[in-house]
Amino acid sequence: MTDLSAGLDGLAIETPSWAYANSGTRFKVFAQKGVPRDPFEKVADAARVHAFTGAAPTVALHIPWDRVSDYSVLADYAAGQGVRLGAINANVFQDDDYLLGSVTNPDPRVRRKAVDHLLECVDIMDVTGSRDLKLWFSDGINYPGQDDLRTRQDRLAEALAEVYARLGGDQRLLLEYKLFEPAFYATDVPDWGTSLLHCLALGPKAMVCVDTGHHAPGTNIEFIVASLLRAGRLGAFDFNSRFYADDDLMVGAADPFQLFRIMYEVVRGGGLDPASGVAFMLDQCHNVEPKIQGQIRSVMNVQEAAAKALLVDAAALRSAQDAGDVLEANAVLMDAYDTDVRPLLAAWRERRGLRPDPIAAYKASGYFDTIVAERAGGAQAGWGA
Ligand code: LRH
Ligand code: MN
């Protein structure tokens, strides 16, 4: 049996603290039993995902959703649970002051407030030891003429430059783009081109974050991935999947073939090598399904797509491509995609002392019943909490 260890060992997936909390849509946030009530319980749940998959060693935080009085205490708690604190996500999209934008707002007082929050997030990174500051801006306008598109880009560039100058050591800035929502006419960072332009203007510590749910329908995301890797500016993924818009469903659930094509370009472009610095993060909301199980399934989906991508016979593919043998080239790729890699991954887990089926292992652990009993009282974390 092919041993994909070399490739799979380097695939560390970061789970998002907010995936363990209640979430929903503008219509309803359904509360679920056993949901965490604070960042410590979110970290504990994330640690279970790592315990059963062996592939999710870090958990991303979102500020202020995960605000605590002392982040070194949370970092120590995480270490005690067997995980590390990962990317720090800023939040300049939920304050009334940000009605007309945060760092692009016409009002300099509001821009100052937003930049101060971004700088506070770097202070938190200094304590948690996080490498990445992840920035997503909901900033945009709903009607033509509402504000000047170019001036907003100038304001964005000025804010990013101040934050970039604050980064220390190996710290990086990840600029995430999104086509629309909550803005419905123009978003200030709508696509990979705009994010890349700002990153190139800032410097080598600014990288693009590709959220797989943030593109227009029909977008060839793997082309964007190949191009960003070629430019040395692919910093991170926010993995999820969607049928329509930013649905934030489990990665690979809606379109496993697209996830395979993306992971093939990652492997082809050297992105699976930890030295490439590409961060593989999940950004999902489990609105109707059990959250910890949903995260375990998501980690497995990324592993399966990576395993299939690692099975592509690169030499055969290259010779068919160079020969202009269209069908043979496509067949080489499809052979890998059509390979059932689940036995390979089960063997990969067993070689690491893990149970071959993480979902079955999680269910058998009784962890869910324990947290349902323990977390009976208190306010649950999450949207609308
Ligand atoms: C915006 C986004 C961003 C996060 C948020 C939870 O849609 O993808 O990455 O801050 O979701
Ligand atoms: Mn995202």
GROMACS .gro file of C-alpha atoms and ligand atoms in nm, residues 18 62 65 89-90 93 134 136 176 178 181 211 214 238 240 246 248 283 383, ligand 1:
model
   30
   18TRP     CA    1  -1.634   2.982   1.623
   62HIS     CA    2  -1.169   3.552   1.681
   65TRP     CA    3  -1.566   3.649   2.043
   89ASN     CA    4  -0.893   3.697   1.351
   90ALA     CA    5  -0.980   4.063   1.392
   93PHE     CA    6  -1.768   4.409   1.123
  134LYS     CA    7  -0.612   3.736   0.967
  136TRP     CA    8  -1.135   4.017   0.666
  176GLU     CA    9  -0.892   3.770   0.306
  178LYS     CA   10  -1.485   3.820  -0.041
  181GLU     CA   11  -2.206   4.030   0.170
  211ASP     CA   12  -1.177   3.151   0.154
  214HIS     CA   13  -1.597   3.386  -0.127
  238ASP     CA   14  -1.033   2.935   0.486
  240ASN     CA   15  -1.550   2.538   0.358
  246ASP     CA   16  -2.094   3.197   0.147
  248ASP     CA   17  -1.980   2.792   0.516
  283ASP     CA   18  -1.387   2.852   0.840
  383TRP     CA   19  -2.398   3.430   1.724
  386LRH     C1   20  -1.626   3.627   0.651
  386LRH     C2   21  -1.543   3.516   0.710
  386LRH     C3   22  -1.416   3.562   0.780
  386LRH     C4   23  -1.444   3.546   0.927
  386LRH     C5   24  -1.585   3.518   0.935
  386LRH     C6   25  -1.624   3.432   1.051
  386LRH     O1   26  -1.733   3.573   0.577
  386LRH     O2   27  -1.517   3.421   0.614
  386LRH     O3   28  -1.311   3.475   0.756
  386LRH     O4   29  -1.396   3.642   1.005
  386LRH     O5   30  -1.620   3.457   0.814
   0.00000   0.00000   0.00000
